[in-house]
PDB file of C-alpha atoms in Angstrom:
ATOM      1  CA  MET A   1     280.197 102.411  25.111  1.00  0.00           C
ATOM      2  CA  PRO A   2     280.362  98.750  24.035  1.00  0.00           C
ATOM      3  CA  ARG A   3     277.221  96.650  24.550  1.00  0.00           C
ATOM      4  CA  PHE A   4     277.434  93.606  26.766  1.00  0.00           C
ATOM      5  CA  GLY A   5     275.117  90.782  27.738  1.00  0.00           C
ATOM      6  CA  LEU A   6     271.875  91.532  29.554  1.00  0.00           C
ATOM      7  CA  ASP A   7     272.772  95.211  29.847  1.00  0.00           C
ATOM      8  CA  SER A   8     273.074  95.336  26.085  1.00  0.00           C
ATOM      9  CA  LEU A   9     269.442  94.454  25.511  1.00  0.00           C
ATOM     10  CA  ALA A  10     268.175  96.517  28.425  1.00  0.00           C
ATOM     11  CA  THR A  11     269.725  99.633  26.910  1.00  0.00           C
ATOM     12  CA  ALA A  12     269.522  98.797  23.197  1.00  0.00           C
ATOM     13  CA  SER A  13     266.134 100.473  22.866  1.00  0.00           C
ATOM     14  CA  MET A  14     267.626 103.748  24.132  1.00  0.00           C
ATOM     15  CA  ASN A  15     269.512 104.446  20.939  1.00  0.00           C
ATOM     16  CA  ASN A  16     266.986 107.164  20.022  1.00  0.00           C
ATOM     17  CA  PRO A  17     267.064 109.559  23.006  1.00  0.00           C
ATOM     18  CA  GLY A  18     264.580 111.931  21.375  1.00  0.00           C
ATOM     19  CA  SER A  19     261.698 109.458  21.324  1.00  0.00           C
ATOM     20  CA  LEU A  20     258.965 109.247  23.957  1.00  0.00           C
ATOM     21  CA  ALA A  21     259.532 105.530  24.461  1.00  0.00           C
ATOM     22  CA  SER A  22     263.241 106.066  24.953  1.00  0.00           C
ATOM     23  CA  SER A  23     262.605 108.818  27.520  1.00  0.00           C
ATOM     24  CA  LEU A  24     260.247 106.540  29.422  1.00  0.00           C
ATOM     25  CA  LYS A  25     262.827 103.747  29.575  1.00  0.00           C
ATOM     26  CA  TRP A  26     265.274 106.242  31.066  1.00  0.00           C
ATOM     27  CA  ARG A  27     262.658 107.148  33.689  1.00  0.00           C
ATOM     28  CA  LEU A  28     262.132 103.487  34.555  1.00  0.00           C
ATOM     29  CA  VAL A  29     265.805 102.997  35.327  1.00  0.00           C
ATOM     30  CA  GLY A  30     266.010 106.447  36.903  1.00  0.00           C
ATOM     31  CA  ILE A  31     263.703 105.495  39.745  1.00  0.00           C
ATOM     32  CA  GLY A  32     266.190 102.794  40.695  1.00  0.00           C
ATOM     33  CA  VAL A  33     268.947 105.376  40.898  1.00  0.00           C
ATOM     34  CA  VAL A  34     266.743 107.555  43.089  1.00  0.00           C
ATOM     35  CA  ALA A  35     266.084 104.609  45.392  1.00  0.00           C
ATOM     36  CA  VAL A  36     269.802 104.135  45.960  1.00  0.00           C
ATOM     37  CA  LEU A  37     270.947 107.755  46.073  1.00  0.00           C
ATOM     38  CA  VAL A  38     268.011 109.477  47.783  1.00  0.00           C
ATOM     39  CA  CYS A  39     266.702 106.674  50.020  1.00  0.00           C
ATOM     40  CA  PRO A  40     269.891 105.038  51.311  1.00  0.00           C
ATOM     41  CA  ILE A  41     268.298 103.382  54.350  1.00  0.00           C
ATOM     42  CA  ALA A  42     265.774 101.440  52.285  1.00  0.00           C
ATOM     43  CA  ALA A  43     268.294 100.672  49.555  1.00  0.00           C
ATOM     44  CA  LEU A  44     270.937  99.412  51.947  1.00  0.00           C
ATOM     45  CA  ALA A  45     268.422  96.949  53.362  1.00  0.00           C
ATOM     46  CA  LEU A  46     267.746  95.395  49.957  1.00  0.00           C
ATOM     47  CA  GLU A  47     269.954  92.596  48.711  1.00  0.00           C
ATOM     48  CA  PHE A  48     268.708  89.944  46.332  1.00  0.00           C
ATOM     49  CA  SER A  49     269.495  87.462  43.596  1.00  0.00           C
ATOM     50  CA  ALA A  50     267.185  86.677  40.702  1.00  0.00           C
ATOM     51  CA  GLU A  51     266.859  85.608  37.115  1.00  0.00           C
ATOM     52  CA  GLN A  52     266.099  88.545  34.828  1.00  0.00           C
ATOM     53  CA  THR A  53     264.716  88.412  31.298  1.00  0.00           C
ATOM     54  CA  THR A  54     264.570  91.552  29.196  1.00  0.00           C
ATOM     55  CA  ARG A  55     262.787  91.685  25.852  1.00  0.00           C
ATOM     56  CA  ASN A  56     263.036  94.450  23.277  1.00  0.00           C
ATOM     57  CA  GLY A  57     260.803  93.783  20.295  1.00  0.00           C
ATOM     58  CA  SER A  58     261.372  90.198  19.189  1.00  0.00           C
ATOM     59  CA  GLN A  59     264.741  89.870  20.926  1.00  0.00           C
ATOM     60  CA  SER A  60     265.073  88.624  24.475  1.00  0.00           C
ATOM     61  CA  VAL A  61     267.903  87.607  26.746  1.00  0.00           C
ATOM     62  CA  THR A  62     268.060  86.060  30.211  1.00  0.00           C
ATOM     63  CA  GLY A  63     270.753  86.386  32.862  1.00  0.00           C
ATOM     64  CA  LYS A  64     271.384  85.922  36.555  1.00  0.00           C
ATOM     65  CA  ILE A  65     271.594  89.066  38.687  1.00  0.00           C
ATOM     66  CA  TYR A  66     273.018  89.591  42.173  1.00  0.00           C
ATOM     67  CA  PHE A  67     272.272  92.926  43.818  1.00  0.00           C
ATOM     68  CA  GLN A  68     273.557  94.932  46.774  1.00  0.00           C
ATOM     69  CA  ALA A  69     272.824  98.579  47.552  1.00  0.00           C
ATOM     70  CA  ASP A  70     275.642 100.100  45.514  1.00  0.00           C
ATOM     71  CA  ARG A  71     276.778  97.207  43.314  1.00  0.00           C
ATOM     72  CA  TRP A  72     275.333  94.429  41.195  1.00  0.00           C
ATOM     73  CA  ARG A  73     276.511  91.558  39.047  1.00  0.00           C
ATOM     74  CA  VAL A  74     275.004  90.123  35.841  1.00  0.00           C
ATOM     75  CA  GLU A  75     276.011  86.704  34.513  1.00  0.00           C
ATOM     76  CA  MET A  76     275.341  85.660  30.924  1.00  0.00           C
ATOM     77  CA  ALA A  77     275.964  82.445  29.038  1.00  0.00           C
ATOM     78  CA  SER A  78     277.564  82.666  25.603  1.00  0.00           C
ATOM     79  CA  PRO A  79     279.011  80.226  23.024  1.00  0.00           C
ATOM     80  CA  ASP A  80     282.492  81.296  24.156  1.00  0.00           C
ATOM     81  CA  GLY A  81     281.771  80.662  27.834  1.00  0.00           C
ATOM     82  CA  PRO A  82     280.227  82.660  30.670  1.00  0.00           C
ATOM     83  CA  LYS A  83     280.459  86.442  30.598  1.00  0.00           C
ATOM     84  CA  VAL A  84     280.041  88.605  33.672  1.00  0.00           C
ATOM     85  CA  ALA A  85     279.421  92.318  34.201  1.00  0.00           C
ATOM     86  CA  ILE A  86     280.120  93.787  37.650  1.00  0.00           C
ATOM     87  CA  HIS A  87     278.699  97.268  38.159  1.00  0.00           C
ATOM     88  CA  ARG A  88     280.060  99.353  41.055  1.00  0.00           C
ATOM     89  CA  LEU A  89     278.031 102.461  41.856  1.00  0.00           C
ATOM     90  CA  ASP A  90     280.467 103.309  44.656  1.00  0.00           C
ATOM     91  CA  LYS A  91     283.366 103.450  42.178  1.00  0.00           C
ATOM     92  CA  ALA A  92     281.315 104.562  39.134  1.00  0.00           C
ATOM     93  CA  VAL A  93     282.829 101.765  37.034  1.00  0.00           C
ATOM     94  CA  THR A  94     281.783  98.587  35.253  1.00  0.00           C
ATOM     95  CA  TRP A  95     284.074  95.578  34.955  1.00  0.00           C
ATOM     96  CA  LEU A  96     283.445  93.113  32.142  1.00  0.00           C
ATOM     97  CA  LEU A  97     284.898  89.691  32.991  1.00  0.00           C
ATOM     98  CA  LEU A  98     285.653  87.678  29.868  1.00  0.00           C
ATOM     99  CA  PRO A  99     286.019  83.896  29.481  1.00  0.00           C
ATOM    100  CA  ASN A 100     289.782  84.159  28.817  1.00  0.00           C
ATOM    101  CA  HIS A 101     290.403  85.475  32.366  1.00  0.00           C
ATOM    102  CA  THR A 102     290.752  89.098  31.323  1.00  0.00           C
ATOM    103  CA  TYR A 103     288.568  92.078  32.175  1.00  0.00           C
ATOM    104  CA  VAL A 104     287.697  95.475  30.731  1.00  0.00           C
ATOM    105  CA  GLU A 105     287.012  98.544  32.889  1.00  0.00           C
ATOM    106  CA  MET A 106     284.703 101.311  31.695  1.00  0.00           C
ATOM    107  CA  PRO A 107     282.599 104.123  33.188  1.00  0.00           C
ATOM    108  CA  LEU A 108     279.316 103.060  34.783  1.00  0.00           C
ATOM    109  CA  ARG A 109     276.111 103.915  32.921  1.00  0.00           C
ATOM    110  CA  PHE A 110     273.160 104.678  35.165  1.00  0.00           C
ATOM    111  CA  ASP A 111     270.747 103.218  32.594  1.00  0.00           C
ATOM    112  CA  GLN A 112     272.081  99.800  33.610  1.00  0.00           C
ATOM    113  CA  LEU A 113     270.708  99.989  37.151  1.00  0.00           C
ATOM    114  CA  PRO A 114     268.214  97.166  37.801  1.00  0.00           C
ATOM    115  CA  GLN A 115     264.552  98.150  37.825  1.00  0.00           C
ATOM    116  CA  TRP A 116     262.966  96.801  40.991  1.00  0.00           C
ATOM    117  CA  ALA A 117     261.373  99.788  42.758  1.00  0.00           C
ATOM    118  CA  PRO A 118     257.536  99.705  42.877  1.00  0.00           C
ATOM    119  CA  GLN A 119     257.142 103.422  42.148  1.00  0.00           C
ATOM    120  CA  ILE A 120     257.774 104.822  38.669  1.00  0.00           C
ATOM    121  CA  GLN A 121     259.167 108.301  38.157  1.00  0.00           C
ATOM    122  CA  GLY A 122     256.751 110.610  36.335  1.00  0.00           C
ATOM    123  CA  GLU A 123     253.752 108.547  37.413  1.00  0.00           C
ATOM    124  CA  VAL A 124     250.441 110.454  37.208  1.00  0.00           C
ATOM    125  CA  GLY A 125     247.957 107.603  37.575  1.00  0.00           C
ATOM    126  CA  ARG A 126     247.741 104.000  38.782  1.00  0.00           C
ATOM    127  CA  ARG A 127     244.868 101.505  38.572  1.00  0.00           C
ATOM    128  CA  LEU A 128     244.770  97.997  40.069  1.00  0.00           C
ATOM    129  CA  MET A 129     243.720  95.501  37.402  1.00  0.00           C
ATOM    130  CA  GLY A 130     243.894  92.229  39.316  1.00  0.00           C
ATOM    131  CA  THR A 131     246.334  89.608  40.515  1.00  0.00           C
ATOM    132  CA  GLU A 132     248.630  87.286  38.556  1.00  0.00           C
ATOM    133  CA  GLN A 133     251.495  84.892  39.201  1.00  0.00           C
ATOM    134  CA  VAL A 134     254.824  86.227  37.951  1.00  0.00           C
ATOM    135  CA  GLY A 135     258.169  84.568  38.595  1.00  0.00           C
ATOM    136  CA  GLY A 136     256.676  82.210  41.136  1.00  0.00           C
ATOM    137  CA  ARG A 137     255.100  84.973  43.241  1.00  0.00           C
ATOM    138  CA  LYS A 138     251.603  86.388  43.585  1.00  0.00           C
ATOM    139  CA  THR A 139     251.597  89.908  42.174  1.00  0.00           C
ATOM    140  CA  GLU A 140     249.208  92.814  41.817  1.00  0.00           C
ATOM    141  CA  LYS A 141     248.967  94.002  38.233  1.00  0.00           C
ATOM    142  CA  TYR A 142     248.680  97.764  37.764  1.00  0.00           C
ATOM    143  CA  GLU A 143     247.988  99.953  34.777  1.00  0.00           C
ATOM    144  CA  VAL A 144     250.307 102.906  35.255  1.00  0.00           C
ATOM    145  CA  THR A 145     250.158 106.208  33.406  1.00  0.00           C
ATOM    146  CA  VAL A 146     253.347 108.247  33.257  1.00  0.00           C
ATOM    147  CA  GLU A 147     253.968 111.671  31.792  1.00  0.00           C
ATOM    148  CA  VAL A 148     257.146 112.235  29.786  1.00  0.00           C
ATOM    149  CA  LYS A 149     257.906 115.509  28.039  1.00  0.00           C
ATOM    150  CA  GLY A 150     254.274 116.554  28.352  1.00  0.00           C
ATOM    151  CA  GLN A 151     252.970 113.331  26.801  1.00  0.00           C
ATOM    152  CA  LYS A 152     251.267 110.460  28.587  1.00  0.00           C
ATOM    153  CA  LYS A 153     252.067 106.799  28.075  1.00  0.00           C
ATOM    154  CA  VAL A 154     250.560 103.672  29.609  1.00  0.00           C
ATOM    155  CA  LEU A 155     252.515 100.697  30.874  1.00  0.00           C
ATOM    156  CA  TYR A 156     251.837  97.706  33.083  1.00  0.00           C
ATOM    157  CA  GLN A 157     253.582  96.792  36.312  1.00  0.00           C
ATOM    158  CA  TRP A 158     253.356  93.629  38.406  1.00  0.00           C
ATOM    159  CA  ILE A 159     254.284  94.159  42.072  1.00  0.00           C
ATOM    160  CA  ALA A 160     254.828  91.432  44.668  1.00  0.00           C
ATOM    161  CA  PRO A 161     253.253  93.000  47.791  1.00  0.00           C
ATOM    162  CA  ASP A 162     254.987  90.649  50.222  1.00  0.00           C
ATOM    163  CA  ILE A 163     258.446  91.929  49.267  1.00  0.00           C
ATOM    164  CA  LYS A 164     257.429  95.297  47.708  1.00  0.00           C
ATOM    165  CA  PHE A 165     259.270  94.362  44.540  1.00  0.00           C
ATOM    166  CA  SER A 166     258.416  95.079  40.900  1.00  0.00           C
ATOM    167  CA  MET A 167     258.506  91.613  39.343  1.00  0.00           C
ATOM    168  CA  LYS A 168     257.620  92.779  35.846  1.00  0.00           C
ATOM    169  CA  THR A 169     257.306  96.015  33.892  1.00  0.00           C
ATOM    170  CA  ALA A 170     256.004  96.170  30.326  1.00  0.00           C
ATOM    171  CA  PHE A 171     254.922  98.722  27.769  1.00  0.00           C
ATOM    172  CA  ALA A 172     251.216  98.534  26.932  1.00  0.00           C
ATOM    173  CA  ASP A 173     252.089  98.153  23.240  1.00  0.00           C
ATOM    174  CA  GLY A 174     254.045  94.980  24.021  1.00  0.00           C
ATOM    175  CA  ASN A 175     257.325  96.196  22.513  1.00  0.00           C
ATOM    176  CA  TRP A 176     259.387  96.029  25.704  1.00  0.00           C
ATOM    177  CA  GLU A 177     259.351  94.242  29.063  1.00  0.00           C
ATOM    178  CA  SER A 178     261.620  93.335  31.959  1.00  0.00           C
ATOM    179  CA  VAL A 179     260.773  90.335  34.138  1.00  0.00           C
ATOM    180  CA  TYR A 180     262.300  88.946  37.339  1.00  0.00           C
ATOM    181  CA  SER A 181     261.874  85.354  38.496  1.00  0.00           C
ATOM    182  CA  TYR A 182     263.258  83.230  41.331  1.00  0.00           C
ATOM    183  CA  VAL A 183     263.784  86.351  43.439  1.00  0.00           C
ATOM    184  CA  THR A 184     265.599  85.521  46.681  1.00  0.00           C
ATOM    185  CA  LEU A 185     266.107  88.258  49.253  1.00  0.00           C
ATOM    186  CA  GLY A 186     269.150  88.026  51.484  1.00  0.00           C
ATOM    187  CA  ARG A 187     272.819  88.751  51.938  1.00  0.00           C
ATOM    188  CA  GLN A 188     274.940  88.340  48.798  1.00  0.00           C
ATOM    189  CA  PRO A 189     278.575  87.101  48.957  1.00  0.00           C
ATOM    190  CA  ALA A 190     281.027  90.009  48.801  1.00  0.00           C
ATOM    191  CA  HIS A 191     283.373  88.228  46.368  1.00  0.00           C
ATOM    192  CA  LEU A 192     280.735  88.338  43.630  1.00  0.00           C
ATOM    193  CA  PHE A 193     281.332  92.065  43.244  1.00  0.00           C
ATOM    194  CA  GLU A 194     285.140  91.992  43.023  1.00  0.00           C
ATOM    195  CA  ILE A 195     287.553  91.188  40.181  1.00  0.00           C
ATOM    196  CA  PRO A 196     288.685  87.578  40.674  1.00  0.00           C
ATOM    197  CA  ALA A 197     292.329  86.855  41.354  1.00  0.00           C
ATOM    198  CA  GLY A 198     294.298  86.067  38.203  1.00  0.00           C
ATOM    199  CA  TYR A 199     292.293  88.280  35.844  1.00  0.00           C
ATOM    200  CA  ALA A 200     294.365  90.662  33.708  1.00  0.00           C
ATOM    201  CA  LYS A 201     293.098  94.098  32.683  1.00  0.00           C
ATOM    202  CA  VAL A 202     292.877  94.741  28.940  1.00  0.00           C
ATOM    203  CA  SER A 203     291.652  97.596  26.770  1.00  0.00           C
ATOM    204  CA  MET A 204     288.458  97.352  24.744  1.00  0.00           C
ATOM    205  CA  LYS A 205     289.119  97.260  21.031  1.00  0.00           C
ATOM    206  CA  PRO A 206     287.713 100.313  19.200  1.00  0.00           C
TER     207      PRO A 206
END
């Protein structure tokens, strides 16, 4: 599948599915899928917009995200103009809107689901370390131990208790992190999750 914008960096570190770190990243996004598919009442109640920065090694990228229960939109700036990815869980598709008023349709990848749920799949231990400001909100910083394929790994998570939202998640070794800022809870405009009028569908070049 072609890489695109913020989703590109969020999934770039998954190119080695046999590694422990890669498996853990899949678990981090997996808990978001569980929140939507297994806990529909809670998920349906959550709508938000935010700025999201994802860093993998020395590379980082920032985009704007708009989220509803079964769909979300990521906007990225580029030298060629703004690029937009609309992910539709209800249709199992992703639409990539390009600056030339065309779009590409491709199957949805579940590893692109935003990571906002406070609980982490595979978690076997959690220790409160203190409080910090993250993204303009007071958060509780936790040291979280997860077990993946029989091995344990430590990561850090910053949760905003007032909105029960994971503002930041990072590996203890510092190689990867995902951070939200300017989180605003509330109804998101429906048109953000639809293909705009006048956009023509094209095929992705091999």
